[in-house]
Amino acid sequence: MKKQLDCILLIDDDYATNYFHQIIIADGQYAEKVIVKNSGIDALEYLKTPYSTDNPRPNLIFLDINMPRMNGWEFLDEYHKLTPEQQAENVIVMLSTSSNPTDLDRADQNPHIKEYRSKPISEEMLTEVIGKYWKEMVNG
């Protein structure tokens, strides 16, 4: 049986995109649980809540850049202020439909962003990201 991440957190304001991403993650059995937050504000509240069975610590976060109320960059500014326990040693992958060089440079300079990828999430992308950061799951 394939090993899974405990939790993947999707942060995106687009319901159709979240639904599609949830299907890809579920079909590939990449995570035990998928949590969806439709804004950076909601995601921060989730991360500040004590972890439990119903509120698992995310291993992997997919973060959209362009969202109303709090965009991905603003989320990262606030994420930086969280305690180490709240940050939970997760991998953040910034997602965008834009290939704006300014965004790419900004992502490269942010220590919390491990990857910058184009939407949508695919099985190939998930396999690559999980293989890169959780080798034991691929080789294990």
One Martini backbone bead per residue (centre of mass of N, CA, C, O) as a GRO file, in nm:
protein
  140
    1MET     BB    1   0.098   0.035   0.020
    2LYS     BB    2   0.064   0.359   0.002
    3LYS     BB    3   0.195   0.629   0.122
    4GLN     BB    4   0.094   0.909   0.328
    5LEU     BB    5  -0.004   1.194   0.401
    6ASP     BB    6  -0.178   1.345   0.643
    7CYS     BB    7  -0.177   1.656   0.513
    8ILE     BB    8  -0.353   1.881   0.293
    9LEU     BB    9  -0.338   2.231   0.212
   10LEU     BB   10  -0.581   2.442   0.065
   11ILE     BB   11  -0.528   2.779  -0.080
   12ASP     BB   12  -0.832   2.895  -0.227
   13ASP     BB   13  -1.100   3.085  -0.382
   14ASP     BB   14  -1.152   2.848  -0.588
   15TYR     BB   15  -1.378   2.599  -0.597
   16ALA     BB   16  -1.307   2.439  -0.857
   17THR     BB   17  -1.009   2.402  -0.795
   18ASN     BB   18  -1.040   2.256  -0.526
   19TYR     BB   19  -1.203   2.019  -0.633
   20PHE     BB   20  -0.994   1.916  -0.835
   21HIS     BB   21  -0.761   1.878  -0.630
   22GLN     BB   22  -0.908   1.674  -0.450
   23ILE     BB   23  -0.933   1.454  -0.665
   24ILE     BB   24  -0.633   1.410  -0.723
   25ILE     BB   25  -0.553   1.336  -0.432
   26ALA     BB   26  -0.754   1.100  -0.392
   27ASP     BB   27  -0.688   0.921  -0.641
   28GLY     BB   28  -0.368   0.908  -0.542
   29GLN     BB   29  -0.335   0.885  -0.234
   30TYR     BB   30  -0.162   1.138  -0.085
   31ALA     BB   31  -0.386   1.174   0.153
   32GLU     BB   32  -0.573   1.143   0.433
   33LYS     BB   33  -0.611   1.469   0.425
   34VAL     BB   34  -0.819   1.749   0.316
   35ILE     BB   35  -0.779   2.097   0.336
   36VAL     BB   36  -1.001   2.381   0.291
   37LYS     BB   37  -0.920   2.724   0.209
   38ASN     BB   38  -1.059   3.044   0.084
   39SER     BB   39  -0.835   3.187   0.270
   40GLY     BB   40  -0.581   3.324   0.444
   41ILE     BB   41  -0.737   3.373   0.703
   42ASP     BB   42  -0.849   3.084   0.743
   43ALA     BB   43  -0.571   2.945   0.743
   44LEU     BB   44  -0.456   3.083   0.993
   45GLU     BB   45  -0.669   2.982   1.188
   46TYR     BB   46  -0.607   2.687   1.148
   47LEU     BB   47  -0.300   2.702   1.236
   48LYS     BB   48  -0.382   2.815   1.535
   49THR     BB   49  -0.507   2.555   1.586
   50PRO     BB   50  -0.509   2.290   1.753
   51TYR     BB   51  -0.402   1.984   1.709
   52SER     BB   52  -0.590   1.705   1.560
   53THR     BB   53  -0.781   1.480   1.414
   54ASP     BB   54  -0.970   1.718   1.292
   55ASN     BB   55  -0.679   1.902   1.307
   56PRO     BB   56  -0.439   1.860   1.113
   57ARG     BB   57  -0.124   1.866   1.023
   58PRO     BB   58   0.037   2.004   0.769
   59ASN     BB   59   0.268   1.907   0.522
   60LEU     BB   60   0.109   2.048   0.280
   61ILE     BB   61   0.103   2.359   0.089
   62PHE     BB   62  -0.131   2.520  -0.123
   63LEU     BB   63  -0.072   2.851  -0.267
   64ASP     BB   64  -0.229   3.120  -0.359
   65ILE     BB   65  -0.200   3.443  -0.471
   66ASN     BB   66  -0.491   3.529  -0.588
   67MET     BB   67  -0.674   3.694  -0.336
   68PRO     BB   68  -0.899   3.805  -0.142
   69ARG     BB   69  -0.815   4.015   0.139
   70MET     BB   70  -0.573   3.775   0.112
   71ASN     BB   71  -0.295   3.711  -0.016
   72GLY     BB   72  -0.022   3.512  -0.039
   73TRP     BB   73   0.180   3.727   0.067
   74GLU     BB   74   0.020   3.806   0.320
   75PHE     BB   75   0.015   3.529   0.442
   76LEU     BB   76   0.327   3.504   0.473
   77ASP     BB   77   0.361   3.739   0.668
   78GLU     BB   78   0.185   3.596   0.891
   79TYR     BB   79   0.322   3.318   0.903
   80HIS     BB   80   0.596   3.426   1.014
   81LYS     BB   81   0.448   3.487   1.309
   82LEU     BB   82   0.433   3.212   1.380
   83THR     BB   83   0.481   2.949   1.542
   84PRO     BB   84   0.646   2.660   1.504
   85GLU     BB   85   0.394   2.484   1.560
   86GLN     BB   86   0.212   2.630   1.347
   87GLN     BB   87   0.401   2.576   1.102
   88ALA     BB   88   0.488   2.256   1.106
   89GLU     BB   89   0.703   2.186   0.891
   90ASN     BB   90   0.612   2.277   0.609
   91VAL     BB   91   0.527   2.268   0.268
   92ILE     BB   92   0.540   2.533   0.031
   93VAL     BB   93   0.326   2.585  -0.255
   94MET     BB   94   0.314   2.798  -0.510
   95LEU     BB   95   0.027   2.910  -0.691
   96SER     BB   96  -0.022   2.978  -1.051
   97THR     BB   97  -0.117   3.141  -1.367
   98SER     BB   98   0.146   3.295  -1.340
   99SER     BB   99   0.472   3.419  -1.499
  100ASN     BB  100   0.574   3.637  -1.320
  101PRO     BB  101   0.887   3.742  -1.245
  102THR     BB  102   0.828   3.878  -0.973
  103ASP     BB  103   0.705   3.629  -0.837
  104LEU     BB  104   0.946   3.442  -0.871
  105ASP     BB  105   1.147   3.615  -0.710
  106ARG     BB  106   0.984   3.632  -0.449
  107ALA     BB  107   0.977   3.326  -0.399
  108ASP     BB  108   1.289   3.280  -0.389
  109GLN     BB  109   1.311   3.485  -0.124
  110ASN     BB  110   1.123   3.291   0.031
  111PRO     BB  111   1.170   3.063   0.292
  112HIS     BB  112   0.874   2.917   0.276
  113ILE     BB  113   0.923   2.862  -0.024
  114LYS     BB  114   0.985   2.569  -0.221
  115GLU     BB  115   0.768   2.628  -0.452
  116TYR     BB  116   0.684   2.712  -0.804
  117ARG     BB  117   0.364   2.671  -0.954
  118SER     BB  118   0.140   2.567  -1.185
  119LYS     BB  119  -0.163   2.558  -1.271
  120PRO     BB  120  -0.259   2.271  -1.200
  121ILE     BB  121  -0.277   2.010  -1.023
  122SER     BB  122  -0.090   1.707  -1.048
  123GLU     BB  123   0.031   1.400  -1.034
  124GLU     BB  124   0.318   1.478  -1.113
  125MET     BB  125   0.355   1.702  -0.906
  126LEU     BB  126   0.305   1.535  -0.652
  127THR     BB  127   0.527   1.328  -0.700
  128GLU     BB  128   0.761   1.529  -0.703
  129VAL     BB  129   0.720   1.669  -0.429
  130ILE     BB  130   0.714   1.416  -0.250
  131GLY     BB  131   0.988   1.301  -0.351
  132LYS     BB  132   1.161   1.547  -0.250
  133TYR     BB  133   1.043   1.567   0.073
  134TRP     BB  134   0.946   1.233   0.081
  135LYS     BB  135   1.133   0.978   0.008
  136GLU     BB  136   1.018   0.750   0.197
  137MET     BB  137   0.747   0.729   0.034
  138VAL     BB  138   0.876   0.632  -0.236
  139ASN     BB  139   1.104   0.418  -0.114
  140GLY     BB  140   0.954   0.275   0.154
   0.00000   0.00000   0.00000
